[in-house]
mmCIF file of C-alpha atoms and ligand atoms in Angstrom:
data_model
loop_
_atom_site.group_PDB
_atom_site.id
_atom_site.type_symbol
_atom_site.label_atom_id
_atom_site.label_comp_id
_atom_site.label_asym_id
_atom_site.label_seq_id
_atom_site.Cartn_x
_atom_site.Cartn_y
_atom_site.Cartn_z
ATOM 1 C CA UNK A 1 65.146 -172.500 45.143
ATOM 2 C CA UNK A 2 61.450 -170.878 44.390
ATOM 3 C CA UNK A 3 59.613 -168.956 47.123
ATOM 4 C CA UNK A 4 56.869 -170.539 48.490
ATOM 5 C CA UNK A 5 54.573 -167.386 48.169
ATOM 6 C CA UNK A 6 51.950 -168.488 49.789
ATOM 7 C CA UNK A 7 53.452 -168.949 52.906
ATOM 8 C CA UNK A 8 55.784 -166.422 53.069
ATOM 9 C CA UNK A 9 55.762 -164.543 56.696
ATOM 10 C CA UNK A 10 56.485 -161.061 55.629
ATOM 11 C CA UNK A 11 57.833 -159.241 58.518
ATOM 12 C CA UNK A 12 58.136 -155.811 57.551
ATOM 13 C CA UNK A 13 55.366 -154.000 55.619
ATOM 14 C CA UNK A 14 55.315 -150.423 55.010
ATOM 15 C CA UNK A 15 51.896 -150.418 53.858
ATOM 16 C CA UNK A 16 50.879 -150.948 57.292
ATOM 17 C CA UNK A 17 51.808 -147.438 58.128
ATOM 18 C CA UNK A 18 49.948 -146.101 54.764
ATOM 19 C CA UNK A 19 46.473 -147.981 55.567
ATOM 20 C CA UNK A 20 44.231 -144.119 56.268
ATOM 21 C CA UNK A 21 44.595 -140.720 56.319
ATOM 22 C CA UNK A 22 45.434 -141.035 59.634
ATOM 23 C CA UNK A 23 48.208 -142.920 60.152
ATOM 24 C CA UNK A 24 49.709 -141.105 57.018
ATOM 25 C CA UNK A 25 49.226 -138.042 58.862
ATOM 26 C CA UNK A 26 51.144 -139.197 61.735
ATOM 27 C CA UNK A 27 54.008 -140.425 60.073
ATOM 28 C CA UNK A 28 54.067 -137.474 57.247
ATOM 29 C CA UNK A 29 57.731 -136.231 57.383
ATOM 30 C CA UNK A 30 57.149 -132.692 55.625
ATOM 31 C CA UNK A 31 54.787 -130.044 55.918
ATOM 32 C CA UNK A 32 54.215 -126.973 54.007
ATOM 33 C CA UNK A 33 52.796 -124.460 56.713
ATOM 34 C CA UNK A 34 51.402 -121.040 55.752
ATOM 35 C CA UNK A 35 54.718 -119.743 57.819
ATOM 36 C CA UNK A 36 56.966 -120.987 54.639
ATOM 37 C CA UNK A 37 55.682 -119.239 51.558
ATOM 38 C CA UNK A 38 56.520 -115.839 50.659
ATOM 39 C CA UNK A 39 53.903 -114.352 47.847
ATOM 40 C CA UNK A 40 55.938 -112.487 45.030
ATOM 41 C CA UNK A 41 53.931 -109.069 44.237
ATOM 42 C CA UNK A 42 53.692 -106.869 41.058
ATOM 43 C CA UNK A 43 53.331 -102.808 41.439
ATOM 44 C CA UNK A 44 52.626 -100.799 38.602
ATOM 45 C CA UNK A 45 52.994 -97.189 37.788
ATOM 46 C CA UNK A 46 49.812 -95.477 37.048
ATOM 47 C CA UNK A 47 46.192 -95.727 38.344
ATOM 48 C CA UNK A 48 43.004 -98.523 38.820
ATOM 49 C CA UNK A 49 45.105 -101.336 37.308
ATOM 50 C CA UNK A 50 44.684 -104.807 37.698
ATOM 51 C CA UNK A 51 45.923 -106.432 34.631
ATOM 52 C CA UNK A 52 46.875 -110.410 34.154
ATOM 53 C CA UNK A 53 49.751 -111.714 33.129
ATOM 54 C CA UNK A 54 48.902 -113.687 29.897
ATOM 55 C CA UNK A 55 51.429 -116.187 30.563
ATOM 56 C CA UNK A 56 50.388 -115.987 34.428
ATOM 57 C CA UNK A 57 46.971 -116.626 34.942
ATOM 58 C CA UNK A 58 45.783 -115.329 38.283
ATOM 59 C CA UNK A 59 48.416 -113.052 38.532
ATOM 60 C CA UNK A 60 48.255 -109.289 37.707
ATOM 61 C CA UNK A 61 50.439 -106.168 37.994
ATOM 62 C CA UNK A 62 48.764 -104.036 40.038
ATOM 63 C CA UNK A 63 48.079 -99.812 40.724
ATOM 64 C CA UNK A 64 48.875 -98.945 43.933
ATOM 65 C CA UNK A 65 45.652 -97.767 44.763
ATOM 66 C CA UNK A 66 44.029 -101.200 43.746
ATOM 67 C CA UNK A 67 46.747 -103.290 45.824
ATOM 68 C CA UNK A 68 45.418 -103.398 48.860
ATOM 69 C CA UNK A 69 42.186 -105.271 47.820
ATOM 70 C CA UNK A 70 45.028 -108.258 46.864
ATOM 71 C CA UNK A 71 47.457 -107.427 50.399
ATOM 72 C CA UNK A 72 44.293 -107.669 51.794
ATOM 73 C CA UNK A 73 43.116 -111.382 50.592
ATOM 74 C CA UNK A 74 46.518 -112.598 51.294
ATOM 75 C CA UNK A 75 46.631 -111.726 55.212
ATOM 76 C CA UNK A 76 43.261 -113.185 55.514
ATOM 77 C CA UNK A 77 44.324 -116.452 53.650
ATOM 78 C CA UNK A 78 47.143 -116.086 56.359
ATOM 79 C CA UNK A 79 50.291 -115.333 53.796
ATOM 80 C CA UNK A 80 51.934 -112.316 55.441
ATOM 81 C CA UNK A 81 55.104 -112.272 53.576
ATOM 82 C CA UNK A 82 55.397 -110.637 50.417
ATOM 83 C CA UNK A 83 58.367 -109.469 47.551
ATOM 84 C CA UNK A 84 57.739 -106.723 45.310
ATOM 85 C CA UNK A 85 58.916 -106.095 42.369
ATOM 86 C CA UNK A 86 58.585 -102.580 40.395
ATOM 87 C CA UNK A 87 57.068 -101.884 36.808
ATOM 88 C CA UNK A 88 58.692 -97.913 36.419
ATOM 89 C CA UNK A 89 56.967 -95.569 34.443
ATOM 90 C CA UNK A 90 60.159 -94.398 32.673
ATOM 91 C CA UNK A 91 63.206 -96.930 32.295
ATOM 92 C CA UNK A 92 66.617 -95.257 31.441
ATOM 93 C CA UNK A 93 70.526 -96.564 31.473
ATOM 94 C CA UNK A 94 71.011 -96.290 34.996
ATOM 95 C CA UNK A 95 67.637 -97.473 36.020
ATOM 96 C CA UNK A 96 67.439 -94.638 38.177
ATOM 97 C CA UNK A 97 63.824 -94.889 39.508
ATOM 98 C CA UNK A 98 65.493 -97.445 41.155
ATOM 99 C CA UNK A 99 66.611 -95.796 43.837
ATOM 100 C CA UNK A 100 64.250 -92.907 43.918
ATOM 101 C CA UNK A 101 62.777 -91.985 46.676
ATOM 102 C CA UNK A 102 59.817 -91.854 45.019
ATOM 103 C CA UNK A 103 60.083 -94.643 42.695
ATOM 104 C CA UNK A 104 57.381 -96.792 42.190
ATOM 105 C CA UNK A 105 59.092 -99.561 44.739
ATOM 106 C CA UNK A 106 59.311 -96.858 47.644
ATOM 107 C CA UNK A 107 55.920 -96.044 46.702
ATOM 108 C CA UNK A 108 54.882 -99.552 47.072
ATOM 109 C CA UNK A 109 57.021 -99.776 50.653
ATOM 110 C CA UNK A 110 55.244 -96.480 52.337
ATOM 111 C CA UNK A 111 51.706 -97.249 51.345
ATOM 112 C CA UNK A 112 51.895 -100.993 52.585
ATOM 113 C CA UNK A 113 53.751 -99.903 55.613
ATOM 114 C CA UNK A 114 50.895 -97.300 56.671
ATOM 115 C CA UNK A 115 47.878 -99.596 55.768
ATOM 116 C CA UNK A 116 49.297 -103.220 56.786
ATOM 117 C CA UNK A 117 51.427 -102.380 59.811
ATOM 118 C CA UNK A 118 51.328 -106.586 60.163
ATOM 119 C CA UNK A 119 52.708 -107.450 56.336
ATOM 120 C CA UNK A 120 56.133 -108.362 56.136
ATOM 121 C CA UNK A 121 57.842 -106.453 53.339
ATOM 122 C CA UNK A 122 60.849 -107.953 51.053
ATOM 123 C CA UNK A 123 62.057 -106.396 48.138
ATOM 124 C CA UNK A 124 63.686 -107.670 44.951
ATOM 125 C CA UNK A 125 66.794 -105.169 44.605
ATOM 126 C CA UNK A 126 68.393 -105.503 40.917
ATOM 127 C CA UNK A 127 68.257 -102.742 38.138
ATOM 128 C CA UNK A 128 66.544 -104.894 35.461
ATOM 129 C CA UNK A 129 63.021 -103.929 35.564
ATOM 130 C CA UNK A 130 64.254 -99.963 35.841
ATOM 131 C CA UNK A 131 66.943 -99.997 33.247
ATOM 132 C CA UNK A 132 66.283 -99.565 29.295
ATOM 133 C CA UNK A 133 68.973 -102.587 28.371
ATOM 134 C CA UNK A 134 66.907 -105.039 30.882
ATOM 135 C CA UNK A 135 70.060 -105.717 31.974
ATOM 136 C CA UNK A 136 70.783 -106.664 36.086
ATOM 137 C CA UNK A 137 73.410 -103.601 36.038
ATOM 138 C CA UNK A 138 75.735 -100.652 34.666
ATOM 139 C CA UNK A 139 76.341 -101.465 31.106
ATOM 140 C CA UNK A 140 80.119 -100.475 29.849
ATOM 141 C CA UNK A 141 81.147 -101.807 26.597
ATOM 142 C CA UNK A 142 78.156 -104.317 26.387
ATOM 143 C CA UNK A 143 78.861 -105.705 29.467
ATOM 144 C CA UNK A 144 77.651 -105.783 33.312
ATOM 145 C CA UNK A 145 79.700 -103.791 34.927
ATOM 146 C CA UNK A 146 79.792 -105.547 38.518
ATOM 147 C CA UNK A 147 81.671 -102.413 40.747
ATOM 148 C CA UNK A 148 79.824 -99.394 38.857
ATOM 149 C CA UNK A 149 76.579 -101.902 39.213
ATOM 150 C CA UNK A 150 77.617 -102.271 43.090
ATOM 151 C CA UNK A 151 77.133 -98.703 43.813
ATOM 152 C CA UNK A 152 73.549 -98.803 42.306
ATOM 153 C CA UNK A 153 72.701 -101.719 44.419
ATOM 154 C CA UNK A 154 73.689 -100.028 47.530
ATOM 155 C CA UNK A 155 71.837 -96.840 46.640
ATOM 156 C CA UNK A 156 68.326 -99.015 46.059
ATOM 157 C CA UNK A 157 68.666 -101.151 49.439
ATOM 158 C CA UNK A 158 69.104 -97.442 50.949
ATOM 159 C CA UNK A 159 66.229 -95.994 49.484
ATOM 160 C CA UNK A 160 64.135 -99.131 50.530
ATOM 161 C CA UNK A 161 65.700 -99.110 53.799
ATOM 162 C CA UNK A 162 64.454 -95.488 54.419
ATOM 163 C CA UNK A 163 60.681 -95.901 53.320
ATOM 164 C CA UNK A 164 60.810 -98.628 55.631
ATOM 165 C CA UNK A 165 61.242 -102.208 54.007
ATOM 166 C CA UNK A 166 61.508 -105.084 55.946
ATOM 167 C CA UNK A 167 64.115 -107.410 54.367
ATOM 168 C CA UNK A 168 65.727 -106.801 51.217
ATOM 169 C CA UNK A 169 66.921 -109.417 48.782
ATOM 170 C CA UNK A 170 69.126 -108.525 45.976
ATOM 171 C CA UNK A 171 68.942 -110.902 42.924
ATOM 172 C CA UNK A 172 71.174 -109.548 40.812
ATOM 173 C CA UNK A 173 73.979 -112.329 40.823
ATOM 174 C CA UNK A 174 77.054 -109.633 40.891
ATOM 175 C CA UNK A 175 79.859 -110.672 43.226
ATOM 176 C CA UNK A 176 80.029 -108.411 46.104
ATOM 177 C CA UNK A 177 76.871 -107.356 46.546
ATOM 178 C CA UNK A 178 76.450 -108.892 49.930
ATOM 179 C CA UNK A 179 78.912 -107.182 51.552
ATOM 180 C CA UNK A 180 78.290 -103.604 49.836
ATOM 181 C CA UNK A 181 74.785 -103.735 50.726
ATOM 182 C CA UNK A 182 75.559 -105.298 54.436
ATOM 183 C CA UNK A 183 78.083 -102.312 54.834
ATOM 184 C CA UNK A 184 75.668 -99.589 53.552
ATOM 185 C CA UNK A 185 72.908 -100.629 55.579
ATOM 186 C CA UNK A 186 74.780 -101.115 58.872
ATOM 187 C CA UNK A 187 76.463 -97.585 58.382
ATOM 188 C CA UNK A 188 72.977 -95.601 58.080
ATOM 189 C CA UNK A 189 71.284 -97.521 61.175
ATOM 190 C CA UNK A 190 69.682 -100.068 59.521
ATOM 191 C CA UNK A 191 71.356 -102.966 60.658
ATOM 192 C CA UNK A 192 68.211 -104.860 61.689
ATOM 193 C CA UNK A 193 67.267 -105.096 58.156
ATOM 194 C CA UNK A 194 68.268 -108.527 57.058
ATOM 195 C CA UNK A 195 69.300 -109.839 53.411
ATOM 196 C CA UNK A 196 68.452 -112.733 51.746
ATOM 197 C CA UNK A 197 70.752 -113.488 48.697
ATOM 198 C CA UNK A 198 69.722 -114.800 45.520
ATOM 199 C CA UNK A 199 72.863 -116.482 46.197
ATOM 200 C CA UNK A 200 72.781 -119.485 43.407
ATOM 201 C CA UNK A 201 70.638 -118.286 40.868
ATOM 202 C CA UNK A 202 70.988 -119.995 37.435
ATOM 203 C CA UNK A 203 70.718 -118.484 34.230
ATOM 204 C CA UNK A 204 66.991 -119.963 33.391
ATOM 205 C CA UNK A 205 64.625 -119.951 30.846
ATOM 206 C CA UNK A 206 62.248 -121.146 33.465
ATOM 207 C CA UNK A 207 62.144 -117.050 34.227
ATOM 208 C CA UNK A 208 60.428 -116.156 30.628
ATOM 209 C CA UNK A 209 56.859 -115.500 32.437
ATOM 210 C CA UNK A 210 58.381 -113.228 34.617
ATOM 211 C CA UNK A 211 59.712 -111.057 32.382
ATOM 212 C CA UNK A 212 56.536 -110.260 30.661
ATOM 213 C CA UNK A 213 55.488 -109.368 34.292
ATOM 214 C CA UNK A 214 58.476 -107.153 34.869
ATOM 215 C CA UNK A 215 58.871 -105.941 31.437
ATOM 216 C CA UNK A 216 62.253 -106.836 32.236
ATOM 217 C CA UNK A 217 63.738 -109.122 29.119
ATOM 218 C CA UNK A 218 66.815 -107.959 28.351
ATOM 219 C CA UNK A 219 67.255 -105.941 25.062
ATOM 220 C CA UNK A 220 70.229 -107.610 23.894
ATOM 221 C CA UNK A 221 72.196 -110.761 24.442
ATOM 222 C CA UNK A 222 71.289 -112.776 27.296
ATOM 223 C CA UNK A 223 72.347 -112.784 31.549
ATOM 224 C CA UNK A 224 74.878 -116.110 31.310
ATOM 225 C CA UNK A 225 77.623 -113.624 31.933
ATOM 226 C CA UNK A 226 76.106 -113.196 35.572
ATOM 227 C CA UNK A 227 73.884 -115.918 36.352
ATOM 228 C CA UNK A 228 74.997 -119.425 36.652
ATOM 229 C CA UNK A 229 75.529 -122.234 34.040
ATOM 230 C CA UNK A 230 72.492 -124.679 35.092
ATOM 231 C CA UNK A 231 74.869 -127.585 34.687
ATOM 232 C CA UNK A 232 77.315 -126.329 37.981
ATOM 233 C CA UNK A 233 76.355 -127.250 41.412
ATOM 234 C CA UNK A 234 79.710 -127.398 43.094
ATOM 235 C CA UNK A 235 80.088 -123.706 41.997
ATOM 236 C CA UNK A 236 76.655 -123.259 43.590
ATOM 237 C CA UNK A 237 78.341 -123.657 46.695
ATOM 238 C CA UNK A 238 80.880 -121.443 46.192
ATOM 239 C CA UNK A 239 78.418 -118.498 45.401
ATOM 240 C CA UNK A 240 76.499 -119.720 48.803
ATOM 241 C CA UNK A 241 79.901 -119.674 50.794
ATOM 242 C CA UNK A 242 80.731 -116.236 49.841
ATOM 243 C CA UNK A 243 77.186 -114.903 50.723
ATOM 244 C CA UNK A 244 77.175 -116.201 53.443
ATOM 245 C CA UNK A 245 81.172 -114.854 54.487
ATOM 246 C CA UNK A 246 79.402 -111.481 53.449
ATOM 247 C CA UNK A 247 76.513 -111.452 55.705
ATOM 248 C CA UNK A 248 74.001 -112.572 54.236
ATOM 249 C CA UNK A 249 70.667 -113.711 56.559
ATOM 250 C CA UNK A 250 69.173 -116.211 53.953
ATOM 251 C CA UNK A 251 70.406 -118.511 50.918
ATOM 252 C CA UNK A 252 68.144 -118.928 48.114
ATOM 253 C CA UNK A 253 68.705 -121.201 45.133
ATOM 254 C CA UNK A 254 66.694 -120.294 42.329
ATOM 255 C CA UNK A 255 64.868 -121.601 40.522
ATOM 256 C CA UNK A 256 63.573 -124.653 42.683
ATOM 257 C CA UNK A 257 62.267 -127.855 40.779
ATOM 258 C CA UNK A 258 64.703 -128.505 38.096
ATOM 259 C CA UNK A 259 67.122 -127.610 41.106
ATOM 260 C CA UNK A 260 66.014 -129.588 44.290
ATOM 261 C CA UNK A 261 69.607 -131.379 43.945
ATOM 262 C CA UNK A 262 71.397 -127.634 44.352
ATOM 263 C CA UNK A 263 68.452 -126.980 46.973
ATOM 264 C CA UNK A 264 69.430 -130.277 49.021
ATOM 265 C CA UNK A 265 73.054 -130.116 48.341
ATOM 266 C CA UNK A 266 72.886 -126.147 49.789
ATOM 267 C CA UNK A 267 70.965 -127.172 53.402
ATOM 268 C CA UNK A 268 73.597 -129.341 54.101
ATOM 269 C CA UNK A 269 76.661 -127.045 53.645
ATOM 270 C CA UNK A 270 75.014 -124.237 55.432
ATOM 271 C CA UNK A 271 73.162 -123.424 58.880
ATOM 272 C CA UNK A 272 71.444 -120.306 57.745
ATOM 273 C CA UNK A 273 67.857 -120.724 56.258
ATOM 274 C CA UNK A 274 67.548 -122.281 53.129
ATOM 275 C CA UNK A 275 64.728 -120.446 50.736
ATOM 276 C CA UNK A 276 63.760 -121.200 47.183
ATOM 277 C CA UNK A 277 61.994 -119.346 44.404
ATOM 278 C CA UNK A 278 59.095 -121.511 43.054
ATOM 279 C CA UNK A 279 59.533 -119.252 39.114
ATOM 280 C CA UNK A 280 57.140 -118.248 36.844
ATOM 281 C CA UNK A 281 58.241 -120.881 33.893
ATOM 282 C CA UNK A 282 57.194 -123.505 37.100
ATOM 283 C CA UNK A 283 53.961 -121.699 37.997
ATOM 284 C CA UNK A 284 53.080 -121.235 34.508
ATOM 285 C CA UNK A 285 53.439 -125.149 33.003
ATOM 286 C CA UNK A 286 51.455 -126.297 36.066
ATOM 287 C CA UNK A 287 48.573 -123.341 35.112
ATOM 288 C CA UNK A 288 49.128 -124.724 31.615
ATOM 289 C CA UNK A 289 48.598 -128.538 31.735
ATOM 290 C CA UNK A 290 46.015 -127.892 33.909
ATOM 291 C CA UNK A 291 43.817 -125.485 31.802
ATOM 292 C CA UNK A 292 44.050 -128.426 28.989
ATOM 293 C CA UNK A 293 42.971 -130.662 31.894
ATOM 294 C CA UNK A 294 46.096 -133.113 31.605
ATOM 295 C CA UNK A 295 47.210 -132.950 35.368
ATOM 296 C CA UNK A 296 45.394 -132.051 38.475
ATOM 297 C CA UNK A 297 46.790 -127.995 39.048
ATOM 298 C CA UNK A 298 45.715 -128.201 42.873
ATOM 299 C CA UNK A 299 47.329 -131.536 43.525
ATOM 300 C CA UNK A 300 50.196 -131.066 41.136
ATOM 301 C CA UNK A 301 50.463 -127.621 42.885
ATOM 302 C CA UNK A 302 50.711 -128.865 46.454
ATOM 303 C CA UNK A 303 52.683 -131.922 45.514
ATOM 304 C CA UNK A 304 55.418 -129.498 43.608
ATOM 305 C CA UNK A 305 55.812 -127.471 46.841
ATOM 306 C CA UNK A 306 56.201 -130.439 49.350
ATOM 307 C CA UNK A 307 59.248 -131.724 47.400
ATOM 308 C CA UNK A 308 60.726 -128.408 47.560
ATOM 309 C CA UNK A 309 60.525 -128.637 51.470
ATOM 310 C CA UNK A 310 61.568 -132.152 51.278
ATOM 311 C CA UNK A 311 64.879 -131.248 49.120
ATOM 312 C CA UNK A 312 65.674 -128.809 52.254
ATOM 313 C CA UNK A 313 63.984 -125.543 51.339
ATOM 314 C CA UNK A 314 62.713 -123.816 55.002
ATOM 315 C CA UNK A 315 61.132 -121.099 52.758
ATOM 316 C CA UNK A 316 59.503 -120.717 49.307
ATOM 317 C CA UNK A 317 58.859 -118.015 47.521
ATOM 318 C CA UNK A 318 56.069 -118.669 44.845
ATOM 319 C CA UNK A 319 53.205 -117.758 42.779
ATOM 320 C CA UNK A 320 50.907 -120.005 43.997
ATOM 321 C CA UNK A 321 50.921 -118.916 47.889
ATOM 322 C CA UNK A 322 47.554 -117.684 47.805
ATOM 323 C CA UNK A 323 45.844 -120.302 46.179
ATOM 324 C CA UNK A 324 48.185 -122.729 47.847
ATOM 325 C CA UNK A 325 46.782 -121.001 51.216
ATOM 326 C CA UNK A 326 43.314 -122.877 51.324
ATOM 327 C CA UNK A 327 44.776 -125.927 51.998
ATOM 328 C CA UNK A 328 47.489 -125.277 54.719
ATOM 329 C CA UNK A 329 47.586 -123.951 58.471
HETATM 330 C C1 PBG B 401 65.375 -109.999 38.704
HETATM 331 C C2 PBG B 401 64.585 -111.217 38.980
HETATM 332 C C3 PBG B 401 64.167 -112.217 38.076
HETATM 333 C C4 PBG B 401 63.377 -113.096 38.806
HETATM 334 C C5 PBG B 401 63.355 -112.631 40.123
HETATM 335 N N1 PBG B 401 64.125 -111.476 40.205
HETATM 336 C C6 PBG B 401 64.335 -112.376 36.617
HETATM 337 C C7 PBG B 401 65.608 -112.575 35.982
HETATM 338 O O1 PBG B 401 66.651 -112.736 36.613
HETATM 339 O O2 PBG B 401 65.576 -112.530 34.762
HETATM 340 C C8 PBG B 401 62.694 -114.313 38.228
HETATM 341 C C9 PBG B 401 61.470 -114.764 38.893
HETATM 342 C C10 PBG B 401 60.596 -115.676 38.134
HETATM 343 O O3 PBG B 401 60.871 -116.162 37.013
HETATM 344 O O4 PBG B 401 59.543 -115.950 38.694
HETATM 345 N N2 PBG B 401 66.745 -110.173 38.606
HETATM 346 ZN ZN1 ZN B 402 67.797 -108.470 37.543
#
């Protein structure tokens, strides 16, 4: 029998609730707010440095006496959360600026502490940017050592504990960690400080960018012996389960877009915030096809951070928080 098209009497219409701005505001299911995003931050060693990452644009490693001006711009854009990661002067086996007390990271901690009492402070903790391998840990026979690496781990969360971090997240995928840093912490007072775990973080070539920022590429072989095989989601869950038995405060899957199914999949097994790390291979494609003028980079931008809070993300951690900033409240 053919439809008589014409006289069809269409009862529901979705398009009535898509007619203006307006009523899509209304019925808009997610929001990126200015309270989700977490600004990753580069600190170099040396002095009046502000130098771009070529396969970053717009973002820099910075001297510690030129990072305010940046701290600065992101408060008054209204992104108060930052993660810092350390470029060492001197890189050796053990990584041990590290966990110096006046490594470049503690550095980083004491002069943001003192000049923006109201910036939240995270730190990366993993030895890869301070070791000469590039490797996340202890090498021993060409391998990660996970329980020599644990005792590194716990040293650095320590040392950022005591020049007065905020949150420390430690992204080194080595089983344990969790609970060694958890324990260390609590035992020296400084059981307020939560963690959030790069709990599922797959072994990505989406992170290339960032290791020109961190200098961290490792010398030989790759990380697959650590990080996860990008095909496994089921073990995903596993590595969020045991975080989670260890104490951990937050669950981040990283990195985000090829990986909103892990991201969606990980809100639903857990009550603890879900976060997400927005990487440099994501930041730096959108930068990309947008220098050539093939995509939109400020719609593409906001678009690509909405479906990471529609997969289930609560917070994201991301290159583009600052520019993203303009356009939220
Ligand atoms: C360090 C670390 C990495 C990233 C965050 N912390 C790199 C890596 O594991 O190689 C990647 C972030 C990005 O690509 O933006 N373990
Ligand atoms: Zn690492």
């Amino acid at each position: 029998m053919a439809i008589d098209l014409e006289h069809r009497q269409l009862i529901v219409r979705p398009r009535r609730l898509r007619r203006n701005a307006n009523i899509r505001g209304l019925v808009r299911e997610t929001r990126v707010t200015l309270d989700d995003l977490i600004m990753p931050v580069f600190i170099t060693v040396g002095k009046n440095k502000k130098h771009e990452i070529s396969s970053m644009p717009g973002i820099y490693q910075w001297s510690l006496d030129k990072v305010g001006h940046h701290i600065a711009d992101l408060m008054n854009a209204g992104i108060t959360r930052v993660i810092l990661f350390g470029i060492p002067g001197e890189k050796d086996a053990t990584g041990s600026d590290s966990y110096n007390e006046n490594g470049i990271i503690q550095q980083a901690i004491r002069f943001l502490r003192k000049n923006f009492p109201d910036l939240y402070i995270i730190t990366d903790v993993c030895m890869c940017e301070y070791t000469d391998h590039g490797h996340c840990g202890i090498i021993h026979e060409n391998d990660v050592h996970n329980d020599t690496t644990l005792g590194y781990l716990e040293k650095q969360a320590l040392s950022h504990a005591a020049a007065g971090v905020d949150m420390v997240a430690p992204s080194g995928m080595m089983d344990g960690a969790i609970e060694t840093i958890r324990l260390a912490l609590d035992e020296y007072d400084f059981e307020n400080i939560p963690i959030m775990s790069y709990a599922v973080k797959y072994a990505s070539s989406y992170y290339g960018p960032f290791r020109e920022a961190a200098e961290s590429a490792p010398q030989f072989g790759d990380r697959q012996a650590y990080q996860m095989d990008p095909a496994n989601v089921r073990e995903g869950l596993k590595e969020a389960e045991l975080d989670i038995a260890e104490g951990a405060d937050i669950i981040m899957v990283k990195p985000a877009l090829a990986y909103l199914d892990v991201i969606a999949r990980v809100k639903e097994m857990t009550s603890l915030p879900v976060a997400c790390y927005n990487v440099s291979g994501e930041y730096s494609m959108i930068k990309a096809a947008a220098a050539k003028g093939w995509i939109d980079g400020t719609k593409v931008m906001l678009e690509t951070l909405t479906s990471m809070k529609r997969a289930g993300a609560d917070i994201i951690l991301t290159y583009f928080a600052l520019e993203a900033a303009k356009f939220l409240k």
